[in-house]
Coordinates of C-alpha atoms in Angstrom, one line a residue:
Chain X
M3 CA -29.9 0.1 5.9
N4 CA -33.1 -1.7 5.2
T5 CA -34.0 -4.6 7.5
I6 CA -33.9 -7.4 4.8
R7 CA -30.3 -7.8 3.5
I8 CA -29.1 -10.1 0.8
I9 CA -25.3 -10.3 0.9
G10 CA -23.0 -12.0 -1.5
I11 CA -19.5 -12.4 -0.1
G12 CA -16.5 -13.1 -2.3
S13 CA -13.3 -11.9 -3.8
P14 CA -12.1 -11.2 -7.4
F15 CA -10.3 -14.5 -7.5
G16 CA -11.7 -17.2 -9.6
D17 CA -14.8 -19.0 -8.3
D18 CA -14.7 -17.0 -5.1
Q19 CA -16.8 -14.5 -7.0
I20 CA -19.8 -16.9 -7.0
G21 CA -21.5 -15.3 -4.1
W22 CA -21.6 -12.0 -6.0
R23 CA -22.9 -13.7 -9.2
V24 CA -25.7 -15.3 -7.3
V25 CA -26.8 -12.1 -5.6
E26 CA -26.7 -10.3 -8.9
A27 CA -29.0 -13.0 -10.3
I28 CA -31.4 -12.8 -7.3
A29 CA -31.7 -9.0 -7.9
K30 CA -33.1 -9.7 -11.3
S31 CA -35.3 -12.7 -10.4
A32 CA -39.0 -13.1 -9.6
L33 CA -38.0 -14.1 -6.1
M34 CA -37.8 -10.4 -5.3
N35 CA -41.7 -10.4 -5.5
L36 CA -41.8 -12.4 -2.3
L37 CA -40.0 -9.7 -0.4
P38 CA -41.3 -6.2 0.5
A39 CA -39.4 -4.0 -2.0
D40 CA -39.0 -1.1 0.4
K41 CA -37.3 -3.2 3.0
V42 CA -34.7 -5.0 0.9
S43 CA -31.0 -4.0 0.4
M44 CA -28.5 -6.0 -1.5
Y45 CA -24.7 -6.1 -1.1
T46 CA -21.7 -7.7 -2.7
L47 CA -18.9 -7.6 -0.2
D48 CA -15.2 -8.2 -0.9
R49 CA -13.7 -10.1 2.0
P50 CA -15.5 -8.1 4.7
G51 CA -13.9 -10.0 7.6
I52 CA -15.2 -8.8 11.0
S53 CA -17.0 -5.9 9.3
L54 CA -19.7 -8.3 8.3
I55 CA -21.1 -7.9 11.8
Q56 CA -22.0 -4.3 11.0
Y57 CA -24.4 -5.6 8.3
M58 CA -26.2 -7.7 10.9
Q59 CA -27.3 -4.9 13.1
S60 CA -31.0 -4.2 13.3
A61 CA -31.8 -6.7 10.5
E62 CA -34.8 -8.9 10.6
L63 CA -33.7 -11.2 7.8
I64 CA -30.2 -11.8 6.3
I65 CA -29.5 -14.0 3.4
L66 CA -25.8 -14.7 3.1
I67 CA -24.2 -16.4 0.1
D68 CA -20.6 -17.3 -0.1
A69 CA -18.2 -19.8 -1.7
M70 CA -17.0 -22.6 0.6
R71 CA -14.9 -25.7 0.5
S72 CA -15.6 -28.8 2.6
K73 CA -13.7 -32.1 2.9
Q74 CA -16.3 -33.8 0.6
C75 CA -16.1 -30.9 -1.9
I76 CA -18.0 -31.4 -5.0
P77 CA -17.8 -28.1 -6.9
G78 CA -21.1 -26.5 -7.5
T79 CA -22.9 -28.1 -4.6
V80 CA -25.3 -25.7 -2.8
K81 CA -25.5 -26.2 0.9
C82 CA -27.9 -24.6 3.4
L83 CA -25.9 -23.9 6.5
D84 CA -26.6 -23.0 10.1
V85 CA -24.2 -20.9 12.2
S86 CA -23.4 -24.0 14.3
H87 CA -22.1 -25.7 11.1
L88 CA -19.4 -23.0 10.9
A89 CA -17.9 -23.5 14.4
N90 CA -14.9 -25.5 13.1
V91 CA -14.2 -23.7 9.8
I92 CA -10.5 -23.1 9.0
E93 CA -10.2 -19.7 7.4
T94 CA -7.4 -19.3 4.9
L95 CA -8.3 -16.3 2.8
S96 CA -9.1 -13.6 5.4
C97 CA -7.3 -10.7 6.8
H98 CA -6.1 -11.2 10.4
G99 CA -7.8 -14.6 10.2
F100 CA -11.3 -13.2 10.5
G101 CA -13.6 -14.6 7.9
V102 CA -17.3 -15.2 7.6
A103 CA -17.4 -18.0 10.0
D104 CA -15.5 -16.0 12.7
A105 CA -17.7 -13.0 12.1
L106 CA -20.9 -15.0 12.5
Q107 CA -19.6 -16.8 15.6
L108 CA -18.6 -13.4 17.2
A109 CA -22.0 -12.0 16.3
K110 CA -23.7 -15.0 17.9
E111 CA -21.7 -14.4 21.1
L112 CA -22.7 -10.8 21.2
N113 CA -26.4 -11.5 20.4
L114 CA -26.1 -9.5 17.2
L115 CA -27.4 -12.2 14.8
P116 CA -30.7 -11.3 13.1
P117 CA -33.9 -13.3 14.0
K118 CA -33.7 -15.0 10.7
L119 CA -30.4 -15.9 9.0
L120 CA -30.2 -18.0 5.8
I121 CA -26.7 -19.1 4.9
Y122 CA -25.9 -20.6 1.5
G123 CA -22.5 -22.1 0.8
I124 CA -21.5 -23.0 -2.7
E125 CA -18.7 -25.5 -3.0
I126 CA -15.7 -24.5 -5.0
S127 CA -12.2 -25.8 -5.4
P128 CA -8.9 -24.2 -6.4
A129 CA -9.2 -25.9 -9.8
S130 CA -12.9 -25.3 -10.4
T131 CA -14.1 -22.9 -13.1
I132 CA -17.8 -22.6 -12.3
T133 CA -18.0 -18.9 -12.9
A134 CA -16.5 -19.3 -16.4
N135 CA -19.3 -21.8 -17.3
N136 CA -22.6 -20.0 -17.8
E137 CA -24.6 -23.2 -17.9
F138 CA -23.1 -24.5 -14.7
I139 CA -23.5 -21.2 -12.9
N140 CA -27.1 -20.9 -14.1
Q141 CA -27.9 -24.3 -12.5
I142 CA -26.4 -23.2 -9.2
I143 CA -28.4 -19.9 -9.3
L144 CA -31.6 -21.9 -10.0
Q145 CA -31.0 -24.2 -7.1
V146 CA -30.3 -21.3 -4.7
L147 CA -33.5 -19.5 -6.0
Q148 CA -35.6 -22.6 -5.4
N149 CA -34.2 -23.1 -1.9
L150 CA -34.8 -19.4 -1.1
R151 CA -38.3 -19.5 -2.5
S152 CA -39.1 -22.5 -0.3
A153 CA -37.5 -20.9 2.8
L154 CA -39.2 -17.5 2.3
S155 CA -42.6 -19.1 1.6
I156 CA -42.5 -21.0 4.9
Q157 CA -42.0 -17.8 7.0
Chain W
M13 CA 21.7 -33.6 36.0
A14 CA 20.7 -34.0 32.3
E15 CA 20.8 -30.7 30.3
R16 CA 17.3 -29.7 29.3
E17 CA 16.9 -29.2 25.6
V18 CA 13.8 -27.4 24.5
S19 CA 12.7 -27.1 21.0
I20 CA 9.6 -25.2 20.5
H21 CA 8.2 -24.7 17.0
V22 CA 5.1 -22.7 16.6
P23 CA 4.1 -23.7 13.1
I24 CA 1.4 -21.1 12.7
L25 CA 1.3 -17.9 14.7
A26 CA -2.3 -17.2 15.7
R27 CA -3.9 -13.8 15.8
V28 CA -1.4 -12.1 13.5
E29 CA -2.1 -11.1 10.0
G30 CA -0.4 -13.4 7.5
E31 CA 1.6 -16.5 7.9
G32 CA 4.6 -16.7 10.1
A33 CA 6.2 -19.2 12.6
L34 CA 8.7 -19.2 15.4
H35 CA 11.5 -21.6 16.0
L36 CA 13.2 -21.7 19.4
R37 CA 16.0 -23.9 20.7
I38 CA 17.1 -23.8 24.3
R39 CA 20.0 -25.7 25.7
G40 CA 20.2 -25.7 29.4
D41 CA 19.7 -22.0 30.4
T42 CA 20.7 -20.6 27.1
I43 CA 18.7 -19.7 24.0
E44 CA 20.7 -21.4 21.3
E45 CA 18.6 -20.4 18.4
L46 CA 15.6 -18.1 17.8
K47 CA 14.1 -17.5 14.4
L48 CA 11.0 -15.6 13.5
Q49 CA 10.1 -17.4 10.2
I50 CA 8.1 -15.5 7.7
Y51 CA 7.0 -18.0 5.1
E52 CA 4.2 -16.0 3.5
P53 CA 4.9 -16.3 -0.2
P54 CA 6.7 -13.2 -1.6
R55 CA 4.3 -11.2 -3.5
L56 CA 6.8 -9.1 -5.5
F57 CA 4.8 -5.8 -5.6
E58 CA 8.0 -3.8 -6.2
K59 CA 8.4 -5.6 -9.6
F60 CA 4.7 -5.4 -10.5
L61 CA 4.8 -1.6 -10.3
E62 CA 7.6 -1.3 -12.9
G63 CA 6.4 0.0 -16.2
R64 CA 3.1 1.2 -14.7
S65 CA 1.9 4.8 -14.9
Y66 CA 2.2 6.9 -11.7
E67 CA -1.6 7.3 -11.9
E68 CA -2.1 3.5 -11.3
I69 CA 0.2 3.4 -8.3
P70 CA -2.3 4.4 -5.5
D71 CA -4.8 1.7 -6.5
M72 CA -2.0 -0.9 -6.9
V73 CA -0.2 -0.3 -3.7
A74 CA -3.5 -0.3 -1.7
R75 CA -3.6 -4.0 -2.5
I76 CA -0.5 -4.7 -0.6
C77 CA -2.6 -4.8 2.6
G78 CA -6.3 -5.1 3.3
I79 CA -5.9 -3.6 6.8
C80 CA -3.7 -0.6 6.0
P81 CA -4.3 0.3 2.4
V82 CA -4.4 4.1 3.0
A83 CA -0.9 4.0 4.5
Y84 CA 0.5 2.6 1.2
Q85 CA -1.5 5.0 -0.9
M86 CA -0.3 8.0 1.3
S87 CA 3.4 7.1 1.3
A88 CA 3.1 6.6 -2.5
V89 CA 1.4 9.9 -3.3
N90 CA 3.8 11.7 -0.9
A91 CA 6.8 10.3 -2.9
L92 CA 5.4 11.0 -6.3
E93 CA 4.1 14.5 -5.5
S94 CA 7.5 15.4 -4.0
L95 CA 9.1 14.4 -7.3
F96 CA 6.6 16.2 -9.5
G97 CA 6.6 19.3 -7.4
V98 CA 2.9 19.0 -6.6
D99 CA 1.4 20.9 -3.6
P100 CA -2.2 19.5 -3.3
G101 CA -3.2 22.3 -1.0
P102 CA -4.7 22.6 2.5
W103 CA -8.1 20.9 1.7
V104 CA -6.4 17.8 0.4
R105 CA -3.9 17.7 3.2
A106 CA -6.7 17.9 5.8
M107 CA -8.8 15.2 4.1
R108 CA -5.8 12.9 3.7
R109 CA -5.3 13.2 7.4
V110 CA -9.0 12.4 8.0
I111 CA -9.0 9.2 6.0
Y112 CA -5.8 8.2 7.7
C113 CA -7.4 8.7 11.1
G114 CA -10.1 6.4 9.9
E115 CA -7.5 3.7 9.2
W116 CA -5.8 4.1 12.5
I117 CA -9.2 3.9 14.3
E118 CA -10.1 0.7 12.4
S119 CA -6.8 -1.0 12.6
H120 CA -6.0 -0.3 16.2
S121 CA -9.6 -1.1 17.4
L122 CA -9.4 -4.5 15.7
H123 CA -6.0 -5.3 17.1
I124 CA -6.8 -4.2 20.7
H125 CA -10.0 -6.1 21.1
L126 CA -9.7 -9.2 18.9
L127 CA -5.9 -9.8 18.7
A128 CA -4.2 -8.5 21.8
A129 CA -6.7 -8.3 24.6
P130 CA -7.5 -12.1 24.6
D131 CA -3.8 -12.7 25.5
F132 CA -4.1 -10.7 28.7
F133 CA -7.3 -12.4 29.9
S134 CA -6.2 -15.9 28.9
Y135 CA -8.6 -16.4 26.2
S136 CA -7.7 -18.2 23.0
S137 CA -9.7 -15.8 20.8
G138 CA -11.8 -12.7 20.7
I139 CA -14.8 -14.9 20.2
D140 CA -14.1 -16.7 23.5
M141 CA -13.5 -13.3 25.2
A142 CA -16.8 -11.9 23.9
R143 CA -18.7 -14.3 26.1
H144 CA -17.4 -12.6 29.3
F145 CA -16.6 -9.1 28.0
P146 CA -19.4 -8.4 25.6
Q147 CA -19.6 -4.7 26.3
E148 CA -15.9 -4.2 25.6
I149 CA -15.9 -6.3 22.4
R150 CA -19.0 -4.5 21.2
R151 CA -17.3 -1.2 21.8
G152 CA -14.3 -2.4 19.8
L153 CA -16.5 -3.4 16.9
M154 CA -18.3 0.0 17.0
L155 CA -15.0 1.8 16.9
Q156 CA -13.7 -0.4 14.1
G157 CA -16.9 0.2 12.1
L158 CA -16.5 4.0 12.7
G159 CA -13.0 3.9 11.3
N160 CA -14.2 2.0 8.2
E161 CA -17.0 4.5 7.7
L162 CA -14.6 7.4 7.9
M163 CA -12.4 5.6 5.2
R164 CA -15.5 5.0 3.0
M165 CA -16.5 8.6 3.2
L166 CA -13.4 9.7 1.3
G167 CA -12.2 6.4 -0.2
A168 CA -15.6 4.9 -1.4
R169 CA -14.8 1.7 0.4
S170 CA -12.8 0.6 3.4
V171 CA -11.0 -2.4 1.8
H172 CA -8.6 -1.1 -0.9
P173 CA -10.2 2.4 -1.1
V174 CA -10.2 4.0 -4.5
G175 CA -10.6 7.7 -3.5
I176 CA -6.9 8.7 -3.3
K177 CA -5.0 9.8 -6.3
V178 CA -1.7 11.7 -7.0
G179 CA -2.8 15.3 -6.7
G180 CA -5.6 14.8 -4.2
F181 CA -8.8 12.8 -4.2
H182 CA -11.3 11.7 -6.9
H183 CA -14.2 12.9 -4.9
A184 CA -15.2 15.5 -2.3
P185 CA -17.8 14.2 0.2
H186 CA -21.1 16.0 0.4
P187 CA -21.6 18.2 3.5
Y188 CA -24.5 16.0 4.6
E189 CA -22.2 13.0 4.6
V190 CA -19.7 14.9 6.7
K191 CA -22.4 16.1 9.2
T192 CA -23.6 12.5 9.7
M193 CA -20.0 11.4 10.2
L194 CA -19.3 14.2 12.7
D195 CA -22.3 13.1 14.8
K196 CA -21.0 9.6 15.0
L197 CA -17.5 10.8 15.8
H198 CA -18.8 13.0 18.7
A199 CA -20.8 10.0 20.0
A200 CA -17.6 7.9 20.0
V201 CA -15.5 10.3 22.1
P202 CA -16.6 8.9 25.5
E203 CA -16.2 5.4 24.2
A204 CA -12.6 6.1 23.2
E205 CA -11.9 7.7 26.6
A206 CA -13.3 4.6 28.3
L207 CA -11.1 2.5 26.0
I208 CA -7.9 4.1 27.2
K209 CA -9.0 3.7 30.8
W210 CA -9.8 0.0 30.2
T211 CA -6.6 -0.8 28.5
A212 CA -4.6 0.9 31.3
T213 CA -6.2 -1.5 33.8
I214 CA -5.3 -4.6 31.9
P215 CA -2.7 -6.5 33.8
V216 CA 0.4 -6.9 31.5
P217 CA 3.9 -8.3 32.2
Q218 CA 6.4 -5.7 33.4
D219 CA 9.2 -6.2 30.8
E220 CA 11.3 -3.1 30.4
Q221 CA 13.9 -3.2 27.7
Y222 CA 16.2 -0.7 26.0
F223 CA 15.4 -0.1 22.4
T224 CA 15.6 2.7 19.9
C225 CA 12.3 4.3 18.8
V226 CA 11.9 5.6 15.3
S227 CA 8.9 7.7 14.1
L228 CA 7.9 10.6 12.0
R229 CA 8.0 14.1 13.5
H230 CA 6.1 17.2 12.4
P231 CA 6.6 20.8 13.6
D232 CA 2.9 21.3 14.6
E233 CA 1.0 18.0 14.7
Y234 CA 1.1 14.4 15.9
P235 CA 2.7 12.6 13.0
V236 CA 0.2 10.7 10.8
H237 CA 0.6 11.3 7.0
V238 CA 3.8 13.4 6.7
G239 CA 6.9 14.3 8.6
K240 CA 10.7 14.0 9.1
I241 CA 12.2 10.8 10.4
I242 CA 13.5 10.9 14.0
S243 CA 14.8 8.5 16.5
S244 CA 15.3 8.4 20.3
S245 CA 19.0 8.2 19.6
G246 CA 19.1 11.6 17.9
L247 CA 18.4 10.8 14.3
D248 CA 16.6 13.7 12.5
I249 CA 16.5 13.3 8.7
E250 CA 14.3 13.9 5.7
P251 CA 12.7 11.0 3.8
P252 CA 15.3 11.0 0.9
E253 CA 18.1 10.4 3.5
Y254 CA 16.5 7.1 4.7
E255 CA 18.8 4.7 2.9
Q256 CA 21.9 6.5 4.3
H257 CA 20.9 5.3 7.8
F258 CA 18.7 2.2 7.3
A259 CA 19.6 -0.9 5.4
E260 CA 17.7 -4.1 4.6
H261 CA 19.0 -7.6 4.3
Q262 CA 17.5 -11.1 4.0
E263 CA 17.8 -13.9 6.5
P264 CA 17.6 -17.4 5.1
H265 CA 14.6 -18.3 7.3
S266 CA 12.4 -15.5 6.2
T267 CA 10.7 -14.3 3.0
A268 CA 10.5 -10.8 4.6
L269 CA 13.5 -8.6 4.7
Y270 CA 15.1 -7.3 7.9
S271 CA 15.8 -3.7 8.5
L272 CA 18.5 -2.2 10.7
M273 CA 19.4 1.4 11.6
Q274 CA 23.2 1.7 11.8
N275 CA 23.3 -2.1 12.1
K276 CA 21.0 -2.2 15.1
P277 CA 17.3 -3.2 15.6
Y278 CA 14.8 -0.5 16.2
L279 CA 11.1 -0.1 16.9
V280 CA 8.5 1.6 14.8
G281 CA 4.8 1.8 15.6
P282 CA 2.3 3.3 18.1
L283 CA 4.6 2.9 21.2
A284 CA 7.5 4.6 19.3
R285 CA 5.1 7.4 18.1
V286 CA 3.8 8.1 21.6
N287 CA 7.2 7.9 23.1
L288 CA 8.6 10.5 20.6
N289 CA 5.6 12.7 20.1
Q290 CA 3.8 13.0 23.4
D291 CA 4.1 16.7 23.3
R292 CA 2.3 16.9 20.0
L293 CA -0.9 15.3 21.4
P294 CA -3.8 17.6 22.3
P295 CA -4.1 18.5 26.1
Q296 CA -7.1 16.2 26.7
V297 CA -5.2 13.3 25.2
Q298 CA -2.0 14.1 27.2
Q299 CA -4.1 14.2 30.3
L300 CA -5.5 10.7 29.8
L301 CA -2.1 9.5 28.9
L302 CA -0.8 10.7 32.2
Q303 CA -3.7 9.2 34.1
T304 CA -2.8 5.7 32.8
G305 CA -0.2 5.5 35.5
I306 CA 2.4 4.5 33.0
S307 CA 5.7 6.3 32.9
W308 CA 6.1 7.8 29.4
P309 CA 8.2 7.3 27.4
S310 CA 7.6 3.6 28.0
R311 CA 10.2 0.9 27.6
N312 CA 7.7 -1.9 28.0
M313 CA 6.3 -3.2 24.7
F314 CA 3.3 -4.6 26.6
N315 CA 2.2 -0.9 26.9
S316 CA 1.6 -0.9 23.2
I317 CA -2.1 -1.7 23.7
V318 CA -2.5 1.5 25.7
A319 CA -0.6 3.5 23.0
R320 CA -3.0 2.1 20.4
A321 CA -6.0 3.1 22.6
V322 CA -4.5 6.6 23.0
E323 CA -4.1 6.9 19.2
V324 CA -7.7 5.8 18.6
Y325 CA -8.9 8.7 20.9
Y326 CA -6.5 11.1 19.2
A327 CA -7.7 10.1 15.7
I328 CA -11.3 10.6 16.6
L329 CA -10.6 14.1 18.0
E330 CA -8.4 15.0 15.1
A331 CA -11.1 13.9 12.6
I332 CA -13.6 16.0 14.4
R333 CA -11.2 19.0 14.4
L334 CA -10.6 18.7 10.6
L335 CA -14.3 18.1 9.7
E336 CA -15.9 20.6 12.0
N337 CA -15.8 23.4 9.5
Y338 CA -15.9 21.2 6.4
H339 CA -16.7 22.7 3.0
P340 CA -16.4 20.8 -0.3
A341 CA -13.6 22.0 -2.5
E342 CA -11.9 21.0 -5.7
P343 CA -10.7 17.6 -4.7
S344 CA -7.4 17.6 -6.6
V345 CA -4.8 19.7 -8.4
A346 CA -3.3 19.1 -11.8
V347 CA -0.2 16.9 -12.0
I348 CA 2.5 16.9 -14.6
P349 CA 4.9 14.0 -14.2
R350 CA 8.7 14.5 -14.5
A351 CA 11.6 12.1 -14.5
G352 CA 13.6 11.5 -11.4
T353 CA 13.3 9.8 -8.0
G354 CA 10.7 10.6 -5.3
Y355 CA 10.7 9.7 -1.7
G356 CA 7.8 9.6 0.7
C357 CA 6.9 8.5 4.3
S358 CA 3.8 8.2 6.4
E359 CA 2.8 6.5 9.7
A360 CA 1.0 3.3 9.0
P361 CA -0.9 2.0 12.0
R362 CA 2.1 -0.3 12.6
G363 CA 4.7 2.3 12.0
V364 CA 6.8 4.2 9.5
L365 CA 6.2 3.2 5.9
W366 CA 8.8 4.5 3.4
H367 CA 8.5 4.5 -0.4
R368 CA 11.0 5.4 -3.2
Y369 CA 10.0 5.6 -6.8
E370 CA 12.2 6.2 -9.9
V371 CA 10.0 7.6 -12.7
D372 CA 10.8 8.3 -16.4
E373 CA 9.8 11.4 -18.3
N374 CA 6.4 9.8 -19.3
G375 CA 5.5 9.2 -15.7
L376 CA 6.1 5.4 -15.9
I377 CA 7.7 3.7 -12.9
V378 CA 11.2 2.5 -13.5
S379 CA 12.0 1.1 -10.1
T380 CA 10.4 1.0 -6.6
K381 CA 11.4 0.3 -3.1
I382 CA 8.9 -0.1 -0.3
V383 CA 9.9 -0.6 3.3
P384 CA 6.9 -1.6 5.5
P385 CA 6.9 -1.3 9.3
T386 CA 6.6 -5.0 10.0
S387 CA 9.9 -5.7 8.2
Q388 CA 11.5 -2.9 10.1
N389 CA 10.3 -4.5 13.4
Q390 CA 11.5 -8.0 12.6
A391 CA 14.9 -7.7 14.1
R392 CA 13.5 -5.9 17.1
I393 CA 10.9 -8.7 17.6
E394 CA 13.7 -11.3 17.7
E395 CA 15.8 -9.1 20.0
D396 CA 12.7 -8.7 22.2
L397 CA 12.1 -12.4 22.3
Y398 CA 15.6 -13.2 23.4
I399 CA 15.4 -10.7 26.3
S400 CA 11.8 -11.3 27.2
L401 CA 12.1 -15.1 27.3
T402 CA 15.2 -14.9 29.4
A403 CA 13.5 -12.6 31.9
F404 CA 10.3 -14.7 31.9
G405 CA 12.4 -17.7 32.8
L406 CA 13.5 -20.5 30.5
E407 CA 12.6 -23.0 33.1
H408 CA 8.9 -22.5 32.4
A409 CA 7.1 -25.4 30.7
D410 CA 7.2 -25.5 26.9
N411 CA 3.6 -24.5 26.5
E412 CA 4.1 -21.4 28.7
L413 CA 7.2 -20.4 26.8
R414 CA 5.2 -20.7 23.5
L415 CA 2.3 -18.6 24.8
H416 CA 4.7 -15.9 26.1
C417 CA 6.5 -15.8 22.7
E418 CA 3.1 -15.3 21.0
K419 CA 2.2 -12.5 23.3
V420 CA 5.5 -10.7 22.7
I421 CA 5.1 -11.0 18.9
R422 CA 1.5 -9.7 19.1
N423 CA 2.6 -6.6 20.8
Y424 CA 4.0 -5.5 17.5
D425 CA 0.8 -6.3 15.6
P426 CA 2.8 -7.6 12.7
C427 CA 1.2 -7.4 9.3
I428 CA 3.0 -10.2 7.6
S429 CA 1.3 -9.8 4.2
C430 CA 2.8 -6.3 4.0
A431 CA 6.2 -7.6 4.8
T432 CA 6.5 -10.0 2.0
H433 CA 6.0 -8.1 -1.2
F434 CA 9.5 -7.0 -2.0
L435 CA 11.9 -10.0 -2.3
R436 CA 14.6 -9.2 -4.8
F437 CA 13.9 -11.3 -7.9
T438 CA 16.4 -12.2 -10.6
T439 CA 16.2 -14.8 -13.3
E440 CA 18.9 -16.5 -15.3
R441 CA 17.9 -18.2 -18.6
V442 CA 20.3 -20.8 -20.0

């Protein structure tokens, strides 16, 4: 695997696909010019659970994009997260109860997190239909790209 | 002295797959009520398959479970190929065994390290345990990843793999892929040996019980993907005879069906397999099994963690054996469907998984019955809890009783999502 990994996490169910859609858009965007092409790998993972940790190993930069839902949920909100934000996540859609938050917490305990980890959570709700609305999803993609451009330029 | 009435309700069982709960009522020194409540919504797979082509079945049944998809695919193709008179040949049989070894390695490694082991070291989770046992947890993750990789080599992906079809596989791996895989398998052998030794040293309760073990049995090999059905009480039958000896029923408190053999609970899973098939393990595996200090066959469900470790080791060695002289071949044979009923079994990581398919002359599914291992173990789990709690001592504090119940249940590594797909469904329109 290359050392820069852009990972969209999701499932085929409704707006839980949004991480995949964003990664697909990143692959076609000018943002890729900011990254060394021979070092970048992109993945769309379907509910990887604890297997997400295997994608962390020997990476120098990981960009993780996933759907999320918080108490203040406003569908379409893009949030930049830190691993510490995920300590109290309640996972409901994962096999054996191991979701993204648990995988990242475990990787942290085992010193397997990469030196640079950018996590983007995109708020969805059970009733939201973001991925069916091209205009809405394009706004979200634009926001993620802007955030990433800023984050990568600072490095 | 006032009679002690204890009512413990564990609303959500932690570190099990799916959603279940336990209700326990004790009056004085007697367990008055004990119910393992499965409230995972019924997913009705048996109805979904009706009217579908036999060609769609492997991909559809793989979605019953994200942890043991290969098991569902294997029992399904066994059933359909037995009906259609298909012999996929030695290459397919070997590769099916390889991908199944991958699933055992992945499932057992996950369970041992992140679900079961925390119990025995008094940690609330694998994450908490990782702080003090990083080497062991890393080893577990490495082995789990190895299992996933083995599944991907033949199934294209580890979650709901798409490589298996009726008649064989869609794709034969390139020899380079197999060579790379073999190197990793060889490197994992000492880790798997260390895993057995480690699990054998984990202090577990001594809780011997009498129970009937059921597993598959094969004339030459440790049972994985095919076999007859045997029991420690003398049963020895072919898959089509299953319903003559096993019967399911529903309890009001559970969305998953219960299964009994001649009206009694029984055990399926790694401990049952090791108990009934120790002689089919290769010499080096048998040697390590003996060195665990456990008397086999074991009547202590808490030894299941060691049985799983033994099977991880076995699966790595077996995958090496089958891949060592690998050559690509035609990955499948032709299939012509025919009407009738087909029966198939295989050994999912959690135990015997039995399928029955009635098919019409066009290869469309007329009816299905799928009996997962977790539903077969439900009655045994409740029986175990009655016995185990009584032996543990009902005078313990409520919190201690609850923790003990959870440990007992986790011995079975229940896959609750698998157990809830087959509720009988009728409608009346007025």
